[in-house]
Amino acid sequence: MTQSQRTPADAQPQRAVANSQTLRTPADYQAQLDEKSERLTQLFTGFNPPSLEVHASPAEHYRMRAEFRIWHEGDDLFHCMYAPATKEIIRVDHFPTASLLINQLMPLLLAGLRPHPVLRRKLFQIDYLSTQSGQLCVSLLYHRKLEAEWQQAAETLQADLRAQGFDLRLIGRAHKQKICLGEEFVIERLTVQGRELVYKQVENSFTQPNAAINEQMLGWALDVTRGSEGDLLELYCGNGNFSIALAQNFRKVLATEIAKPSVDSAQFNIAANGVDNLIILRMSAEEFTMAMRGEREFNRLKGVDLKSYQCNTIFVDPPRAGLDDATVKLVQEYDNILYISCNPETLQANMQLLGETHQIARLALFDQFPWTHHMEAGVYLKRKAG
């Protein structure tokens, strides 16, 4: 048999590795959280920050998204991952990192796929997107064209899983092909400081992976900006996750996002949450910087009077690379800066310039990714006197 048709000889002990997270204790989690807190504190000690605010995650079932490669063994198949160091295949029957909803669906989905060669053939990956509201979107990825026979079998599978109580949407993906058996999105509901917020989350688009931490980040952002005067500018707004929550603290909010699916979701979310003081522009941060400086005109800004906004607060949640130099200089022009970072090292690098004009008023650690070295950080900066 070829490698793609068989399980490695050491699959059984590797399965134990995949499920070993169930042996971790609350003390283990607290120890790794303490280590992250110390590391983040040391990273920003040169900027004389206030005491670090630490936001803990649930130790298990915190991740609302999960992606698994699919390993085939004859007519059988199972979820798997690749060990980063050795590239060995790790069979995954139970994944404590993922939400309970994903864990409940995983074995039942495989059981539904196994009897149908048309659904199994050249299936190489399954992507799960779950919500706290109970909705699921599952994408089946193939190395072949999907035909009418596949769609018929997939519709039967979806109906069977829905009959078992799953609020499920199945999607088939292949090269230049996408078949949606219903909606290609889920509706998430988050509770932030006693208020329910509704968010449309589209398959294959970015969403915050840890819903519990997302609620804490939104609550923290609301807290640090409470009592703000003037307007808010947000760059990299995604589906409006932060801007929709923060709109209540400002007279008006102007936000930018470049990805069209995220902009479309943001417009849906604005309406769903009854927000009437928020405008989303489809622009990159770099383009918006040029527009604000009058260096270039954009048709997308027709009808938008930038001069009518009195933005003295800016919010940024950039990619891991952080802010480019031009955007850092733009950000420095605002009295108050709210910066959420998925990479504290690049945030610290940006602080070398931002620290010349602003001081850290609040510093927070959000444990978005427990059991890994990754940290999410938040800083609220205020302009230095004089």
mmCIF file of C-alpha atoms in Angstrom:
data_model
loop_
_atom_site.group_PDB
_atom_site.id
_atom_site.type_symbol
_atom_site.label_atom_id
_atom_site.label_comp_id
_atom_site.label_asym_id
_atom_site.label_seq_id
_atom_site.Cartn_x
_atom_site.Cartn_y
_atom_site.Cartn_z
ATOM 1 C CA MET A 1 0.000 0.000 0.000
ATOM 2 C CA THR A 2 1.080 3.593 -0.544
ATOM 3 C CA GLN A 3 1.644 5.924 2.385
ATOM 4 C CA SER A 4 -1.708 7.619 1.735
ATOM 5 C CA GLN A 5 -3.500 4.263 2.063
ATOM 6 C CA ARG A 6 -2.117 3.099 5.387
ATOM 7 C CA THR A 7 -1.678 4.206 8.966
ATOM 8 C CA PRO A 8 1.931 4.485 10.254
ATOM 9 C CA ALA A 9 3.010 1.608 12.465
ATOM 10 C CA ASP A 10 3.278 3.944 15.456
ATOM 11 C CA ALA A 11 -0.237 5.391 15.099
ATOM 12 C CA GLN A 12 -1.499 3.905 18.358
ATOM 13 C CA PRO A 13 1.042 5.580 20.671
ATOM 14 C CA GLN A 14 0.734 8.783 18.668
ATOM 15 C CA ARG A 15 -3.009 8.743 19.337
ATOM 16 C CA ALA A 16 -2.218 8.869 23.035
ATOM 17 C CA VAL A 17 -0.142 12.004 22.422
ATOM 18 C CA ALA A 18 -3.031 13.656 20.625
ATOM 19 C CA ASN A 19 -5.378 13.035 23.537
ATOM 20 C CA SER A 20 -2.930 13.768 26.352
ATOM 21 C CA GLN A 21 -4.412 17.233 26.949
ATOM 22 C CA THR A 22 -7.139 15.588 29.016
ATOM 23 C CA LEU A 23 -4.449 14.863 31.662
ATOM 24 C CA ARG A 24 -3.618 18.530 32.200
ATOM 25 C CA THR A 25 -4.728 20.056 35.491
ATOM 26 C CA PRO A 26 -5.880 23.543 36.557
ATOM 27 C CA ALA A 27 -2.488 23.960 38.231
ATOM 28 C CA ASP A 28 -0.770 23.209 34.909
ATOM 29 C CA TYR A 29 -2.841 25.887 33.203
ATOM 30 C CA GLN A 30 -2.149 28.472 35.886
ATOM 31 C CA ALA A 31 1.591 27.756 35.666
ATOM 32 C CA GLN A 32 1.705 28.403 31.911
ATOM 33 C CA LEU A 33 -0.452 31.520 32.318
ATOM 34 C CA ASP A 34 1.911 32.822 35.011
ATOM 35 C CA GLU A 35 4.862 32.240 32.677
ATOM 36 C CA LYS A 36 3.167 34.214 29.903
ATOM 37 C CA SER A 37 2.331 37.023 32.313
ATOM 38 C CA GLU A 38 5.962 37.281 33.404
ATOM 39 C CA ARG A 39 7.171 37.208 29.807
ATOM 40 C CA LEU A 40 4.768 39.969 28.700
ATOM 41 C CA THR A 41 5.606 42.109 31.728
ATOM 42 C CA GLN A 42 9.325 41.836 30.959
ATOM 43 C CA LEU A 43 8.736 42.666 27.297
ATOM 44 C CA PHE A 44 7.197 46.042 28.172
ATOM 45 C CA THR A 45 9.099 46.894 31.342
ATOM 46 C CA GLY A 46 11.043 49.626 29.520
ATOM 47 C CA PHE A 47 7.820 51.575 28.917
ATOM 48 C CA ASN A 48 6.880 51.850 32.605
ATOM 49 C CA PRO A 49 3.453 50.211 32.215
ATOM 50 C CA PRO A 50 0.855 49.842 34.980
ATOM 51 C CA SER A 51 0.146 46.438 36.493
ATOM 52 C CA LEU A 52 -0.654 43.785 33.921
ATOM 53 C CA GLU A 53 -4.322 42.776 33.634
ATOM 54 C CA VAL A 54 -4.540 39.029 32.962
ATOM 55 C CA HIS A 55 -7.526 37.435 31.232
ATOM 56 C CA ALA A 56 -7.569 33.650 31.518
ATOM 57 C CA SER A 57 -9.138 31.285 28.995
ATOM 58 C CA PRO A 58 -11.087 28.112 29.668
ATOM 59 C CA ALA A 59 -8.440 25.382 29.843
ATOM 60 C CA GLU A 60 -10.383 23.110 27.455
ATOM 61 C CA HIS A 61 -12.912 23.418 24.629
ATOM 62 C CA TYR A 62 -12.070 27.063 23.984
ATOM 63 C CA ARG A 63 -11.269 27.029 20.266
ATOM 64 C CA MET A 64 -14.263 27.584 17.960
ATOM 65 C CA ARG A 65 -12.356 26.676 14.793
ATOM 66 C CA ALA A 66 -10.328 23.586 13.936
ATOM 67 C CA GLU A 67 -8.710 22.188 10.785
ATOM 68 C CA PHE A 68 -7.697 18.547 10.380
ATOM 69 C CA ARG A 69 -5.991 16.639 7.603
ATOM 70 C CA ILE A 70 -7.697 13.360 6.693
ATOM 71 C CA TRP A 71 -5.783 10.078 6.728
ATOM 72 C CA HIS A 72 -7.096 7.141 4.677
ATOM 73 C CA GLU A 73 -6.572 3.483 5.491
ATOM 74 C CA GLY A 74 -8.438 1.320 2.994
ATOM 75 C CA ASP A 75 -12.124 2.170 3.392
ATOM 76 C CA ASP A 76 -11.492 3.826 6.735
ATOM 77 C CA LEU A 77 -10.490 7.421 7.423
ATOM 78 C CA PHE A 78 -9.773 9.574 10.452
ATOM 79 C CA HIS A 79 -8.757 13.076 11.505
ATOM 80 C CA CYS A 80 -5.059 13.691 11.891
ATOM 81 C CA MET A 81 -2.396 16.336 12.409
ATOM 82 C CA TYR A 82 1.295 16.488 11.610
ATOM 83 C CA ALA A 83 3.787 16.624 14.463
ATOM 84 C CA PRO A 84 5.672 19.927 13.907
ATOM 85 C CA ALA A 85 9.137 18.556 14.650
ATOM 86 C CA THR A 86 9.000 15.081 13.074
ATOM 87 C CA LYS A 87 6.161 15.505 10.537
ATOM 88 C CA GLU A 88 4.730 12.223 11.840
ATOM 89 C CA ILE A 89 1.010 11.628 11.513
ATOM 90 C CA ILE A 90 -0.909 12.023 14.780
ATOM 91 C CA ARG A 91 -4.322 10.441 14.772
ATOM 92 C CA VAL A 92 -6.933 12.669 16.438
ATOM 93 C CA ASP A 93 -10.047 10.974 17.792
ATOM 94 C CA HIS A 94 -10.683 13.532 20.532
ATOM 95 C CA PHE A 95 -9.441 17.142 20.541
ATOM 96 C CA PRO A 96 -9.903 18.918 23.900
ATOM 97 C CA THR A 97 -8.691 22.212 22.411
ATOM 98 C CA ALA A 98 -11.755 22.471 20.147
ATOM 99 C CA SER A 99 -15.268 23.331 21.256
ATOM 100 C CA LEU A 100 -17.544 20.633 22.660
ATOM 101 C CA LEU A 101 -19.707 21.035 19.559
ATOM 102 C CA ILE A 102 -16.796 20.164 17.268
ATOM 103 C CA ASN A 103 -15.816 17.192 19.435
ATOM 104 C CA GLN A 104 -19.383 15.892 19.389
ATOM 105 C CA LEU A 105 -19.608 16.167 15.602
ATOM 106 C CA MET A 106 -16.183 14.749 14.666
ATOM 107 C CA PRO A 107 -16.903 11.001 15.119
ATOM 108 C CA LEU A 108 -20.431 11.267 13.739
ATOM 109 C CA LEU A 109 -19.236 13.069 10.613
ATOM 110 C CA LEU A 110 -16.620 10.364 9.935
ATOM 111 C CA ALA A 111 -19.236 7.677 10.542
ATOM 112 C CA GLY A 112 -21.404 9.353 7.914
ATOM 113 C CA LEU A 113 -18.535 9.611 5.416
ATOM 114 C CA ARG A 114 -17.215 6.035 5.697
ATOM 115 C CA PRO A 115 -20.062 4.205 3.866
ATOM 116 C CA HIS A 116 -19.874 6.523 0.830
ATOM 117 C CA PRO A 117 -16.862 6.233 -1.514
ATOM 118 C CA VAL A 118 -18.060 9.335 -3.384
ATOM 119 C CA LEU A 119 -17.713 11.373 -0.188
ATOM 120 C CA ARG A 120 -14.406 9.795 0.898
ATOM 121 C CA ARG A 121 -12.494 9.780 -2.380
ATOM 122 C CA LYS A 122 -9.592 12.254 -2.350
ATOM 123 C CA LEU A 123 -10.948 14.051 0.721
ATOM 124 C CA PHE A 124 -7.809 15.523 2.282
ATOM 125 C CA GLN A 125 -9.001 18.057 4.890
ATOM 126 C CA ILE A 126 -11.992 19.003 7.045
ATOM 127 C CA ASP A 127 -12.422 22.523 8.466
ATOM 128 C CA TYR A 128 -14.814 23.134 11.355
ATOM 129 C CA LEU A 129 -16.302 26.492 12.385
ATOM 130 C CA SER A 130 -18.507 26.377 15.488
ATOM 131 C CA THR A 131 -20.273 28.956 17.628
ATOM 132 C CA GLN A 132 -21.500 29.450 21.171
ATOM 133 C CA SER A 133 -24.961 29.837 19.630
ATOM 134 C CA GLY A 134 -24.926 26.174 18.513
ATOM 135 C CA GLN A 135 -24.416 26.632 14.763
ATOM 136 C CA LEU A 136 -21.743 24.795 12.757
ATOM 137 C CA CYS A 137 -20.188 25.184 9.328
ATOM 138 C CA VAL A 138 -18.067 22.286 8.012
ATOM 139 C CA SER A 139 -15.960 22.413 4.843
ATOM 140 C CA LEU A 140 -14.853 19.208 3.099
ATOM 141 C CA LEU A 141 -11.759 19.799 0.926
ATOM 142 C CA TYR A 142 -10.971 17.536 -2.038
ATOM 143 C CA HIS A 143 -8.224 16.896 -4.584
ATOM 144 C CA ARG A 144 -10.783 16.244 -7.332
ATOM 145 C CA LYS A 145 -13.761 17.795 -9.045
ATOM 146 C CA LEU A 146 -17.077 17.450 -7.200
ATOM 147 C CA GLU A 147 -19.932 16.116 -9.307
ATOM 148 C CA ALA A 148 -23.713 15.857 -8.922
ATOM 149 C CA GLU A 149 -23.362 12.453 -7.251
ATOM 150 C CA TRP A 150 -21.187 14.035 -4.546
ATOM 151 C CA GLN A 151 -23.756 16.750 -3.898
ATOM 152 C CA GLN A 152 -26.594 14.240 -3.558
ATOM 153 C CA ALA A 153 -24.624 12.152 -1.066
ATOM 154 C CA ALA A 154 -23.526 15.264 0.854
ATOM 155 C CA GLU A 155 -27.109 16.505 1.093
ATOM 156 C CA THR A 156 -28.161 13.148 2.553
ATOM 157 C CA LEU A 157 -25.274 13.297 5.050
ATOM 158 C CA GLN A 158 -26.208 16.837 6.083
ATOM 159 C CA ALA A 159 -29.843 15.820 6.582
ATOM 160 C CA ASP A 160 -28.790 12.825 8.708
ATOM 161 C CA LEU A 161 -26.577 14.974 10.936
ATOM 162 C CA ARG A 162 -29.256 17.628 11.290
ATOM 163 C CA ALA A 163 -31.679 14.875 12.340
ATOM 164 C CA GLN A 164 -29.195 14.071 15.124
ATOM 165 C CA GLY A 165 -29.549 17.613 16.428
ATOM 166 C CA PHE A 166 -26.695 19.508 14.717
ATOM 167 C CA ASP A 167 -27.472 22.960 13.281
ATOM 168 C CA LEU A 168 -25.088 22.246 10.421
ATOM 169 C CA ARG A 169 -24.065 23.693 7.043
ATOM 170 C CA LEU A 170 -21.877 21.527 4.785
ATOM 171 C CA ILE A 171 -19.612 22.989 2.107
ATOM 172 C CA GLY A 172 -17.602 21.116 -0.524
ATOM 173 C CA ARG A 173 -14.391 22.658 -1.823
ATOM 174 C CA ALA A 174 -12.146 21.635 -4.704
ATOM 175 C CA HIS A 175 -9.891 23.501 -7.142
ATOM 176 C CA LYS A 176 -11.905 26.506 -8.417
ATOM 177 C CA GLN A 177 -15.064 24.903 -7.052
ATOM 178 C CA LYS A 178 -17.271 25.560 -4.037
ATOM 179 C CA ILE A 179 -20.623 23.898 -3.346
ATOM 180 C CA CYS A 180 -22.644 25.244 -0.416
ATOM 181 C CA LEU A 181 -25.495 23.132 0.926
ATOM 182 C CA GLY A 182 -27.266 26.133 2.410
ATOM 183 C CA GLU A 183 -25.631 29.180 3.964
ATOM 184 C CA GLU A 184 -21.857 29.616 3.928
ATOM 185 C CA PHE A 185 -21.897 31.332 7.305
ATOM 186 C CA VAL A 186 -22.930 30.912 10.929
ATOM 187 C CA ILE A 187 -24.437 33.424 13.351
ATOM 188 C CA GLU A 188 -22.511 33.840 16.596
ATOM 189 C CA ARG A 189 -23.906 35.457 19.726
ATOM 190 C CA LEU A 190 -21.509 36.949 22.260
ATOM 191 C CA THR A 191 -22.342 38.366 25.674
ATOM 192 C CA VAL A 192 -20.312 41.499 26.442
ATOM 193 C CA GLN A 193 -20.912 43.306 29.723
ATOM 194 C CA GLY A 194 -24.469 41.965 29.864
ATOM 195 C CA ARG A 195 -25.308 42.876 26.261
ATOM 196 C CA GLU A 196 -25.796 40.296 23.489
ATOM 197 C CA LEU A 197 -23.973 41.035 20.243
ATOM 198 C CA VAL A 198 -24.736 39.222 16.983
ATOM 199 C CA TYR A 199 -22.012 38.410 14.454
ATOM 200 C CA LYS A 200 -22.148 36.797 11.034
ATOM 201 C CA GLN A 201 -19.067 34.610 10.563
ATOM 202 C CA VAL A 202 -18.292 33.424 7.028
ATOM 203 C CA GLU A 203 -16.612 30.130 6.192
ATOM 204 C CA ASN A 204 -12.929 30.526 5.274
ATOM 205 C CA SER A 205 -12.818 34.102 6.633
ATOM 206 C CA PHE A 206 -11.045 35.316 9.754
ATOM 207 C CA THR A 207 -12.890 35.237 13.065
ATOM 208 C CA GLN A 208 -11.560 35.315 16.623
ATOM 209 C CA PRO A 209 -10.869 31.634 17.460
ATOM 210 C CA ASN A 210 -11.448 31.810 21.231
ATOM 211 C CA ALA A 211 -14.986 33.068 21.868
ATOM 212 C CA ALA A 212 -14.608 33.335 25.647
ATOM 213 C CA ILE A 213 -11.460 35.451 25.295
ATOM 214 C CA ASN A 214 -13.095 37.491 22.528
ATOM 215 C CA GLU A 215 -15.878 38.436 24.959
ATOM 216 C CA GLN A 216 -13.235 39.472 27.501
ATOM 217 C CA MET A 217 -11.296 41.526 24.929
ATOM 218 C CA LEU A 218 -14.454 43.342 23.875
ATOM 219 C CA GLY A 219 -15.351 44.019 27.502
ATOM 220 C CA TRP A 220 -11.853 45.322 28.227
ATOM 221 C CA ALA A 221 -11.904 47.587 25.155
ATOM 222 C CA LEU A 222 -15.266 48.983 26.254
ATOM 223 C CA ASP A 223 -13.932 49.588 29.742
ATOM 224 C CA VAL A 224 -10.773 51.454 28.703
ATOM 225 C CA THR A 225 -12.636 53.716 26.247
ATOM 226 C CA ARG A 226 -15.614 54.475 28.498
ATOM 227 C CA GLY A 227 -16.164 58.222 28.761
ATOM 228 C CA SER A 228 -14.336 58.920 25.481
ATOM 229 C CA GLU A 229 -15.042 62.151 23.668
ATOM 230 C CA GLY A 230 -15.138 62.583 19.910
ATOM 231 C CA ASP A 231 -15.024 59.844 17.295
ATOM 232 C CA LEU A 232 -13.222 56.538 16.779
ATOM 233 C CA LEU A 233 -11.175 55.406 13.798
ATOM 234 C CA GLU A 234 -10.523 51.669 13.461
ATOM 235 C CA LEU A 235 -8.098 50.041 11.033
ATOM 236 C CA TYR A 236 -8.295 46.301 10.163
ATOM 237 C CA CYS A 237 -11.884 46.011 11.433
ATOM 238 C CA GLY A 238 -12.631 42.536 9.975
ATOM 239 C CA ASN A 239 -16.316 41.685 10.395
ATOM 240 C CA GLY A 240 -16.778 44.621 12.769
ATOM 241 C CA ASN A 241 -16.021 42.561 15.865
ATOM 242 C CA PHE A 242 -14.610 45.479 17.892
ATOM 243 C CA SER A 243 -16.128 48.472 16.125
ATOM 244 C CA ILE A 244 -19.697 47.258 16.657
ATOM 245 C CA ALA A 245 -19.070 46.739 20.382
ATOM 246 C CA LEU A 246 -17.213 50.051 20.785
ATOM 247 C CA ALA A 247 -19.711 52.207 18.874
ATOM 248 C CA GLN A 248 -21.702 52.868 22.056
ATOM 249 C CA ASN A 249 -18.707 54.723 23.570
ATOM 250 C CA PHE A 250 -18.270 57.209 20.687
ATOM 251 C CA ARG A 251 -20.200 59.831 18.754
ATOM 252 C CA LYS A 252 -19.271 58.234 15.417
ATOM 253 C CA VAL A 253 -17.041 55.360 14.261
ATOM 254 C CA LEU A 254 -15.163 55.112 10.961
ATOM 255 C CA ALA A 255 -13.606 51.726 10.196
ATOM 256 C CA THR A 256 -11.592 50.203 7.352
ATOM 257 C CA GLU A 257 -11.202 46.628 6.073
ATOM 258 C CA ILE A 258 -9.779 45.314 2.783
ATOM 259 C CA ALA A 259 -11.299 41.790 2.560
ATOM 260 C CA LYS A 260 -14.675 41.882 0.778
ATOM 261 C CA PRO A 261 -16.256 38.929 2.682
ATOM 262 C CA SER A 262 -15.360 40.624 5.968
ATOM 263 C CA VAL A 263 -16.800 43.962 4.788
ATOM 264 C CA ASP A 264 -20.028 42.240 3.729
ATOM 265 C CA SER A 265 -20.250 40.510 7.124
ATOM 266 C CA ALA A 266 -19.591 43.815 8.883
ATOM 267 C CA GLN A 267 -22.486 45.464 7.052
ATOM 268 C CA PHE A 268 -24.759 42.574 8.073
ATOM 269 C CA ASN A 269 -23.573 42.850 11.677
ATOM 270 C CA ILE A 270 -24.109 46.615 11.794
ATOM 271 C CA ALA A 271 -27.758 46.106 10.839
ATOM 272 C CA ALA A 272 -28.238 43.057 13.089
ATOM 273 C CA ASN A 273 -27.014 44.982 16.131
ATOM 274 C CA GLY A 274 -28.887 48.202 15.350
ATOM 275 C CA VAL A 275 -25.713 50.306 15.188
ATOM 276 C CA ASP A 276 -26.390 53.633 13.471
ATOM 277 C CA ASN A 277 -23.127 55.550 13.993
ATOM 278 C CA LEU A 278 -20.654 53.251 12.203
ATOM 279 C CA ILE A 279 -19.377 53.339 8.605
ATOM 280 C CA ILE A 280 -17.127 50.619 7.124
ATOM 281 C CA LEU A 281 -14.810 51.525 4.237
ATOM 282 C CA ARG A 282 -13.268 48.823 2.038
ATOM 283 C CA MET A 283 -9.684 50.063 2.145
ATOM 284 C CA SER A 284 -6.347 48.890 3.439
ATOM 285 C CA ALA A 285 -4.709 50.753 6.305
ATOM 286 C CA GLU A 286 -2.033 51.950 3.883
ATOM 287 C CA GLU A 287 -4.645 53.324 1.453
ATOM 288 C CA PHE A 288 -6.513 55.061 4.239
ATOM 289 C CA THR A 289 -3.273 56.620 5.438
ATOM 290 C CA MET A 290 -2.726 58.100 1.972
ATOM 291 C CA ALA A 291 -6.322 59.375 1.859
ATOM 292 C CA MET A 292 -6.058 61.014 5.283
ATOM 293 C CA ARG A 293 -2.833 62.729 4.271
ATOM 294 C CA GLY A 294 -4.347 63.933 0.991
ATOM 295 C CA GLU A 295 -1.744 62.023 -1.005
ATOM 296 C CA ARG A 296 -4.314 60.193 -3.132
ATOM 297 C CA GLU A 297 -8.034 60.295 -3.897
ATOM 298 C CA PHE A 298 -10.191 57.154 -3.840
ATOM 299 C CA ASN A 299 -13.555 56.623 -5.527
ATOM 300 C CA ARG A 300 -14.524 54.458 -2.554
ATOM 301 C CA LEU A 301 -14.500 57.598 -0.396
ATOM 302 C CA LYS A 302 -17.003 59.490 -2.515
ATOM 303 C CA GLY A 303 -19.819 60.648 -0.267
ATOM 304 C CA VAL A 304 -17.702 60.272 2.872
ATOM 305 C CA ASP A 305 -16.659 63.559 4.429
ATOM 306 C CA LEU A 306 -13.510 62.653 6.343
ATOM 307 C CA LYS A 307 -13.314 66.184 7.713
ATOM 308 C CA SER A 308 -16.636 65.715 9.535
ATOM 309 C CA TYR A 309 -15.024 63.151 11.836
ATOM 310 C CA GLN A 310 -13.344 64.331 15.008
ATOM 311 C CA CYS A 311 -11.374 61.182 15.693
ATOM 312 C CA ASN A 312 -9.120 61.555 18.697
ATOM 313 C CA THR A 313 -9.065 57.803 19.386
ATOM 314 C CA ILE A 314 -7.751 55.156 17.017
ATOM 315 C CA PHE A 315 -8.071 51.378 17.324
ATOM 316 C CA VAL A 316 -5.767 48.932 15.543
ATOM 317 C CA ASP A 317 -5.700 45.129 15.554
ATOM 318 C CA PRO A 318 -3.059 44.446 12.888
ATOM 319 C CA PRO A 319 -1.686 41.168 11.484
ATOM 320 C CA ARG A 320 1.251 39.464 13.204
ATOM 321 C CA ALA A 321 3.698 41.711 11.338
ATOM 322 C CA GLY A 322 2.398 44.719 13.271
ATOM 323 C CA LEU A 323 2.055 48.245 11.878
ATOM 324 C CA ASP A 324 4.186 49.538 9.027
ATOM 325 C CA ASP A 325 6.146 52.733 9.642
ATOM 326 C CA ALA A 326 3.714 54.979 7.746
ATOM 327 C CA THR A 327 0.750 53.679 9.752
ATOM 328 C CA VAL A 328 2.663 54.066 13.028
ATOM 329 C CA LYS A 329 3.182 57.727 12.188
ATOM 330 C CA LEU A 330 -0.529 58.088 11.369
ATOM 331 C CA VAL A 331 -1.483 56.405 14.646
ATOM 332 C CA GLN A 332 0.770 58.792 16.585
ATOM 333 C CA GLU A 333 -1.391 61.710 15.482
ATOM 334 C CA TYR A 334 -4.263 60.542 17.729
ATOM 335 C CA ASP A 335 -4.513 61.372 21.420
ATOM 336 C CA ASN A 336 -5.652 57.879 22.415
ATOM 337 C CA ILE A 337 -4.494 54.591 20.880
ATOM 338 C CA LEU A 338 -6.126 51.226 21.512
ATOM 339 C CA TYR A 339 -3.879 48.469 20.145
ATOM 340 C CA ILE A 340 -4.698 44.748 20.218
ATOM 341 C CA SER A 341 -1.831 42.528 19.086
ATOM 342 C CA CYS A 342 -1.562 38.812 18.328
ATOM 343 C CA ASN A 343 2.235 39.232 18.376
ATOM 344 C CA PRO A 344 3.549 41.199 21.379
ATOM 345 C CA GLU A 345 7.037 41.244 19.869
ATOM 346 C CA THR A 346 5.907 43.410 16.939
ATOM 347 C CA LEU A 347 3.780 45.495 19.321
ATOM 348 C CA GLN A 348 6.900 46.090 21.394
ATOM 349 C CA ALA A 349 8.770 47.074 18.229
ATOM 350 C CA ASN A 350 5.996 49.554 17.324
ATOM 351 C CA MET A 351 6.186 50.922 20.876
ATOM 352 C CA GLN A 352 9.736 52.122 20.211
ATOM 353 C CA LEU A 353 8.144 54.926 18.165
ATOM 354 C CA LEU A 354 4.757 55.138 19.847
ATOM 355 C CA GLY A 355 6.477 55.445 23.219
ATOM 356 C CA GLU A 356 8.071 58.713 22.123
ATOM 357 C CA THR A 357 4.669 60.428 22.094
ATOM 358 C CA HIS A 358 2.397 58.184 24.178
ATOM 359 C CA GLN A 359 2.465 56.339 27.494
ATOM 360 C CA ILE A 360 0.812 53.055 28.430
ATOM 361 C CA ALA A 361 -2.304 53.656 30.532
ATOM 362 C CA ARG A 362 -3.541 50.034 30.480
ATOM 363 C CA LEU A 363 -1.788 46.759 29.608
ATOM 364 C CA ALA A 364 -3.559 43.398 29.288
ATOM 365 C CA LEU A 365 -2.769 39.783 28.476
ATOM 366 C CA PHE A 366 -5.497 37.768 26.757
ATOM 367 C CA ASP A 367 -4.753 34.037 26.747
ATOM 368 C CA GLN A 368 -6.196 33.436 23.299
ATOM 369 C CA PHE A 369 -4.105 30.300 22.724
ATOM 370 C CA PRO A 370 -3.679 28.240 25.929
ATOM 371 C CA TRP A 371 -0.962 25.544 26.020
ATOM 372 C CA THR A 372 1.072 27.381 23.359
ATOM 373 C CA HIS A 373 3.710 30.123 23.599
ATOM 374 C CA HIS A 374 1.431 32.544 21.714
ATOM 375 C CA MET A 375 -0.001 35.556 23.514
ATOM 376 C CA GLU A 376 -2.563 38.230 22.682
ATOM 377 C CA ALA A 377 -1.836 41.620 24.210
ATOM 378 C CA GLY A 378 -3.772 44.846 24.554
ATOM 379 C CA VAL A 379 -2.453 48.328 25.308
ATOM 380 C CA TYR A 380 -4.287 51.600 25.762
ATOM 381 C CA LEU A 381 -1.994 54.565 25.126
ATOM 382 C CA LYS A 382 -2.570 58.202 26.007
ATOM 383 C CA ARG A 383 -0.613 61.129 24.663
ATOM 384 C CA LYS A 384 2.121 62.358 26.969
ATOM 385 C CA ALA A 385 1.636 65.777 28.511
ATOM 386 C CA GLY A 386 3.379 68.517 26.523
#
